[in-house]
Tab-separated table of C-alpha atoms in Angstrom:
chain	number	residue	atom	x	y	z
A	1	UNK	CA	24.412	-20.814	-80.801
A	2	UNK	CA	22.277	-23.835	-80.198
A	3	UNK	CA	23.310	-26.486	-77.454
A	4	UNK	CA	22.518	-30.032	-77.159
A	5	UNK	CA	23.838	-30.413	-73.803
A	6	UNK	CA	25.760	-33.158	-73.791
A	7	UNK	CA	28.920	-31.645	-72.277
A	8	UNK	CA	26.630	-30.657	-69.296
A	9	UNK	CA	26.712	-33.593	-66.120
A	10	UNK	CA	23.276	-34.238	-64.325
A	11	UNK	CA	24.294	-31.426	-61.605
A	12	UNK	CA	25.639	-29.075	-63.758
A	13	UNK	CA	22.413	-29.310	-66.359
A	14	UNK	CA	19.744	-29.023	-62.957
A	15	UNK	CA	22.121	-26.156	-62.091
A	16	UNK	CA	21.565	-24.648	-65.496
A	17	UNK	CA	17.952	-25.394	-65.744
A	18	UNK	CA	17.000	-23.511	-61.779
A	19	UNK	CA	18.791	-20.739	-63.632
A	20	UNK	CA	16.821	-20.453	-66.599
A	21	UNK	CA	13.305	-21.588	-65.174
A	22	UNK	CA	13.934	-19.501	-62.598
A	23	UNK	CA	14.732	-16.329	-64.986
A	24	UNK	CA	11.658	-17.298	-67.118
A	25	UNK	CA	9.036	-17.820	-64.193
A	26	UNK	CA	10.380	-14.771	-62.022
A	27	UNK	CA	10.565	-17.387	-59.276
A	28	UNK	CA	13.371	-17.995	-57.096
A	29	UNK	CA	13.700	-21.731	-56.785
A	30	UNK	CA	15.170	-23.448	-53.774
A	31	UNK	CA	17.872	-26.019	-54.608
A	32	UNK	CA	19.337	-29.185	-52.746
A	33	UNK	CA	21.893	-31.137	-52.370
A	34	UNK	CA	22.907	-34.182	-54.596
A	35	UNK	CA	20.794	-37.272	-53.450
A	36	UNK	CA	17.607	-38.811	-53.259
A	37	UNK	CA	15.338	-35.597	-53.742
A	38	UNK	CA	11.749	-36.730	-53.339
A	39	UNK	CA	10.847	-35.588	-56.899
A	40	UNK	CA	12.184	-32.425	-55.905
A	41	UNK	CA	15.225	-30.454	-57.801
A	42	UNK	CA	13.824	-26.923	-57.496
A	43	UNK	CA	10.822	-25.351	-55.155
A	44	UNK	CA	8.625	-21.771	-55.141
A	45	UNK	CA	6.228	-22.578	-51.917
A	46	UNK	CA	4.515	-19.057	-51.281
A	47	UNK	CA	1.481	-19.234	-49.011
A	48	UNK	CA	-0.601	-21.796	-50.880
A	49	UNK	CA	0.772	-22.458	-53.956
A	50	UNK	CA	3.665	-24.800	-54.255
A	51	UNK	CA	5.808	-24.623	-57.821
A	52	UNK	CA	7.876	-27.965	-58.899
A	53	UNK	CA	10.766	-27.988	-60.600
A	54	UNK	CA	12.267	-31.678	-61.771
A	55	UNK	CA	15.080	-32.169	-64.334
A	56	UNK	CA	15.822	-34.623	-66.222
A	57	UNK	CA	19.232	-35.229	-68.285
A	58	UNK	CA	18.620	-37.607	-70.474
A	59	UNK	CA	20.425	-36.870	-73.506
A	60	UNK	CA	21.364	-39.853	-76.126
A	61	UNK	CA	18.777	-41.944	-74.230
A	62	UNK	CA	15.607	-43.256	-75.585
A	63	UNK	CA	11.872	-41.499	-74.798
A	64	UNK	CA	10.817	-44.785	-72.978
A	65	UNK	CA	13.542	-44.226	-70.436
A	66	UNK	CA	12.355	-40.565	-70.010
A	67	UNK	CA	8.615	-41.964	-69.550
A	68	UNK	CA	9.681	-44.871	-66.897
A	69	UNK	CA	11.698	-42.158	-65.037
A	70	UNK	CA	8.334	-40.071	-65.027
A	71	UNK	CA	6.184	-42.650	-63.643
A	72	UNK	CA	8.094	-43.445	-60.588
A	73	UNK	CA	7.961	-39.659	-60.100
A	74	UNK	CA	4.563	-40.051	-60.173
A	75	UNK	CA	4.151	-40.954	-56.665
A	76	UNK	CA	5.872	-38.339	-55.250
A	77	UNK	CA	3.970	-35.998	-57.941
A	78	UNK	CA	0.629	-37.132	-55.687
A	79	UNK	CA	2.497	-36.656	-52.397
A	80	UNK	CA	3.545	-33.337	-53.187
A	81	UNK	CA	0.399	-31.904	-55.136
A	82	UNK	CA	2.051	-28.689	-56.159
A	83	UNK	CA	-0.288	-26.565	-57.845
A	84	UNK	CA	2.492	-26.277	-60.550
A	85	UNK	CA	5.083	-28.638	-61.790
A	86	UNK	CA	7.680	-27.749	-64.171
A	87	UNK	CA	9.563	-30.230	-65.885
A	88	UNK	CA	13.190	-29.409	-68.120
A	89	UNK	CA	14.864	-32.039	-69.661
A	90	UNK	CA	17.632	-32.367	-72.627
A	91	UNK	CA	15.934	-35.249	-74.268
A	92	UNK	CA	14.294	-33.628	-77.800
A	93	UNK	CA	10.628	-33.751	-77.578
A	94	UNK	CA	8.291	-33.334	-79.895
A	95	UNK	CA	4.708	-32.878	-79.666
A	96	UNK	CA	3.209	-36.469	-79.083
A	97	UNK	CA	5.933	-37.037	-76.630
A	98	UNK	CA	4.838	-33.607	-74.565
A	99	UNK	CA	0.924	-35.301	-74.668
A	100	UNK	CA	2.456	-38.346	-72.887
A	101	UNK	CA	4.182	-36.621	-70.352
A	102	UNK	CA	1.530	-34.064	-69.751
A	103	UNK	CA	-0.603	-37.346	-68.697
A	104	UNK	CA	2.346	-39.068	-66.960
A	105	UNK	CA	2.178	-35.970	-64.707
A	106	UNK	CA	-0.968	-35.082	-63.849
A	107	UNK	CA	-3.260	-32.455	-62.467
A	108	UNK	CA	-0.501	-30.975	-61.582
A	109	UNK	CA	0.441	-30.704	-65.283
A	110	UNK	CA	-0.973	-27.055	-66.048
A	111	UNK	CA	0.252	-26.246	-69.794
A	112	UNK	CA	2.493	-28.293	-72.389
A	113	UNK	CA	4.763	-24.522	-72.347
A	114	UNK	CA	5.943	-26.520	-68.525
A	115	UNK	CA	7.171	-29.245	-70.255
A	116	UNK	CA	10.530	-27.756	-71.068
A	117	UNK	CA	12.854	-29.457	-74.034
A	118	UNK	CA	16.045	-28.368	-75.861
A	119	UNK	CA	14.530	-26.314	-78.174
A	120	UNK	CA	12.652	-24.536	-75.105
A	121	UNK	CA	16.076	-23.958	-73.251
A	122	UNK	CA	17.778	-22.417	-76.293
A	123	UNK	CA	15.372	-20.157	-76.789
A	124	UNK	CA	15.617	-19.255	-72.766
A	125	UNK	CA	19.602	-19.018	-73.021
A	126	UNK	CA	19.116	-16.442	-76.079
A	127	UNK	CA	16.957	-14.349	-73.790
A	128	UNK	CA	19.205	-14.661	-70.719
A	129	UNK	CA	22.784	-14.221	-71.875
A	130	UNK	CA	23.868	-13.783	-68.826
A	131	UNK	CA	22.500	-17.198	-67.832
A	132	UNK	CA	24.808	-18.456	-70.676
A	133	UNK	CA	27.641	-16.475	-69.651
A	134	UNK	CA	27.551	-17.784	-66.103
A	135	UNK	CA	27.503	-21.854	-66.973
A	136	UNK	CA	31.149	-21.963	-68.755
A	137	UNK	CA	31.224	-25.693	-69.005
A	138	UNK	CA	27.850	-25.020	-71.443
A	139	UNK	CA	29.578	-22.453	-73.745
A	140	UNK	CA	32.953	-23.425	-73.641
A	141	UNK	CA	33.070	-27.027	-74.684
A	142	UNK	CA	30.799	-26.531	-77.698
A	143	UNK	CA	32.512	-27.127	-80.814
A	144	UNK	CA	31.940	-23.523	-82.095
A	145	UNK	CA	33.818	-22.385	-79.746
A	146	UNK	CA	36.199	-24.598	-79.120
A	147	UNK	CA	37.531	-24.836	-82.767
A	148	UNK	CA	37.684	-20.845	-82.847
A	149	UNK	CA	39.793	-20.896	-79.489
A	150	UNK	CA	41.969	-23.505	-81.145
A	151	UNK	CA	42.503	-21.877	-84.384
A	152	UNK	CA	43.017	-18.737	-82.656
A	153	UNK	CA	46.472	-16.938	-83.195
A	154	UNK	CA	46.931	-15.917	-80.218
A	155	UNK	CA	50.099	-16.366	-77.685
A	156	UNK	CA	49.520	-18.777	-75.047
A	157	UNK	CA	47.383	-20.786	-77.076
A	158	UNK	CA	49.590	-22.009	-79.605
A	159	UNK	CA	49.782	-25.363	-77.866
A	160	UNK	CA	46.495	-25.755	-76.795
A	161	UNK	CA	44.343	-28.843	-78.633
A	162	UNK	CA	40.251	-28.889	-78.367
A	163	UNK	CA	40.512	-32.670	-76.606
A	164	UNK	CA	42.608	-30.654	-74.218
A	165	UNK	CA	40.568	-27.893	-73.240
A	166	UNK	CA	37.518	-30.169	-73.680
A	167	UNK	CA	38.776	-32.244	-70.793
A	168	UNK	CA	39.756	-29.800	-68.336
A	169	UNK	CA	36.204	-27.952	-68.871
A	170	UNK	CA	34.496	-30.924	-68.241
A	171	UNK	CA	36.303	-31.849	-64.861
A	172	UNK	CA	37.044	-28.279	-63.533
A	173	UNK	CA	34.458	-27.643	-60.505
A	174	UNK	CA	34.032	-23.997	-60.286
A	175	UNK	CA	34.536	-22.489	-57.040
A	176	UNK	CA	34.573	-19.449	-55.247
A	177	UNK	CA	37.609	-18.403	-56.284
A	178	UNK	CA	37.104	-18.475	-60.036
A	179	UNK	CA	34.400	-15.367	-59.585
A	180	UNK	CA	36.391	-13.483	-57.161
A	181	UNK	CA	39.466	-13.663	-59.654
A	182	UNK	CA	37.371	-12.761	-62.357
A	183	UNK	CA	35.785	-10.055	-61.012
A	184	UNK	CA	39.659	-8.444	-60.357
A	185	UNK	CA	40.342	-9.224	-63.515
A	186	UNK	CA	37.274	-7.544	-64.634
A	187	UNK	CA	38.390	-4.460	-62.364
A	188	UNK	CA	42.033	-4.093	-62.399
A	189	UNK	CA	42.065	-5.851	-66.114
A	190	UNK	CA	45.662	-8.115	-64.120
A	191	UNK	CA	45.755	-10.611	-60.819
A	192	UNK	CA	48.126	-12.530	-59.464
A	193	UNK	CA	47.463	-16.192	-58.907
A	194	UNK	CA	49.728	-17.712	-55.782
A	195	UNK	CA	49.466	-20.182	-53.331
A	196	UNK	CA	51.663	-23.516	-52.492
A	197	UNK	CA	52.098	-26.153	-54.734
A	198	UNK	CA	49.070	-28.465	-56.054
A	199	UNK	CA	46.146	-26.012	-54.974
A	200	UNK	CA	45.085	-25.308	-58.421
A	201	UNK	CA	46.555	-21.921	-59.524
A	202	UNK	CA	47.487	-23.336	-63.206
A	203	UNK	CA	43.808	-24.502	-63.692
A	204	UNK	CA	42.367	-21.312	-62.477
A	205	UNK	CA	44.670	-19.428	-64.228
A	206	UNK	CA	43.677	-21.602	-67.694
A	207	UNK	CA	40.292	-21.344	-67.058
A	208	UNK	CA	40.074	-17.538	-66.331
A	209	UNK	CA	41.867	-17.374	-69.594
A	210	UNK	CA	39.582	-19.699	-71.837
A	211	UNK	CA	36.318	-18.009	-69.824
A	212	UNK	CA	37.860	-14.397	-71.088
A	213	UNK	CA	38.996	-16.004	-74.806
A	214	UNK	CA	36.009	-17.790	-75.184
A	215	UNK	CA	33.630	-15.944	-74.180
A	216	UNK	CA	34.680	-13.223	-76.355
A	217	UNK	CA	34.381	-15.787	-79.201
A	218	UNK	CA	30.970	-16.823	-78.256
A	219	UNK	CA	29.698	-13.392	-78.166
A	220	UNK	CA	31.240	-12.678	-81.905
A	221	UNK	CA	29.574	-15.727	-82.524
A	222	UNK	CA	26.115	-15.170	-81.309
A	223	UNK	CA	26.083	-11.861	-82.829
């Protein structure tokens, strides 16, 4: 299954790209909070050598928007001097536009492989399936899935409709809760969902069951 991203907001895609960069480096990024960030969405400092990760999600938009965000990173490219800088982002790149970045960067640029497009990140998310797994709004919401999920004959989901689904995915912020339900569910295989009214135990309860349905699908899928 190839993604394009587009169901993915800004935090969720940097979320998904620590992940995968993180998996692919063997370093263990440091992440921060939504805000200004200094040029800064992931960091490896280990004595001296200081690793970069910025992400960019700039899907649909044009290559000259990528490059003007790039230069005003520029500065903080200079302030920073990492010995390495990584940079992901979902806009498709092809080799001319990787030669443009790779100067827009730096010396801190050390191979075009850092310069991290789509194609890059699909072939990461085949190699770490458990990446995938883990980033539900990514799987979910593509239209592989979705149709499958929607076409499926299966009771409880004889109502359901793919603009439905589609929406719920895209608002739902996963919390704490969602794992520790799934991992009962993964254990005693039943759970019961209470709690007073308007706290969310429909939504958790629908998502647990389009995370199980789905991701059963996606796996037949990918296989």
């Amino acid at each position: 299954m190839s993604y394009d991203f587009s169901s993915l907001s800004h935090p969720d895609f940097e979320s998904l790209c620590l992940d995968l960069v993180g998996a692919h480096t063997s370093l263990r990024f440091e992440a921060f909070s939504p805000g200004p960030d200094g040029g800064i969405d992931g960091r490896h400092a280990k004595a001296n050598e200081l690793t970069i990760l910025q992400v960019k999600h700039y899907r649909g938009s044009r290559f000259s928007d990528l490059t003007r965000a790039m230069r005003h990173e520029r500065a903080s490219i200079e302030e920073l001097q990492p010995t390495r800088y990584i940079l992901a982002t979902s806009h498709v790149l092809t080799p001319d536009n990787k030669a443009v970045l790779a100067e827009i960067i730096g010396p801190s640029h050390q191979s075009e492989s850092d310069i991290l497009g789509p194609a890059e990140l699909n072939r990461l998310l085949r190699d770490n399936r458990d990446i995938e797994k883990a980033h539900i709004k990514l799987w979910l919401s593509s239209a592989v899935v979705l149709d499958q999920i929607v076409n499926a004959a299966l009771s409880g989901f004889t109502n359901a409709t793919k603009d439905e689904i589609e929406r719920k995915v895209k608002v739902y912020a996963q919390n704490p809760s969602f794992k520790e339900a799934s991992d009962l569910l993964e254990k005693r295989n039943v759970i019961i969902v209470s709690g007073p009214p308007g706290v969310g135990k429909t939504t958790l309860a629908e998502m647990l069951a389009y995370n199980y349905l789905g991701g059963e699908l996606a796996a037949r899928s990918c296989s």
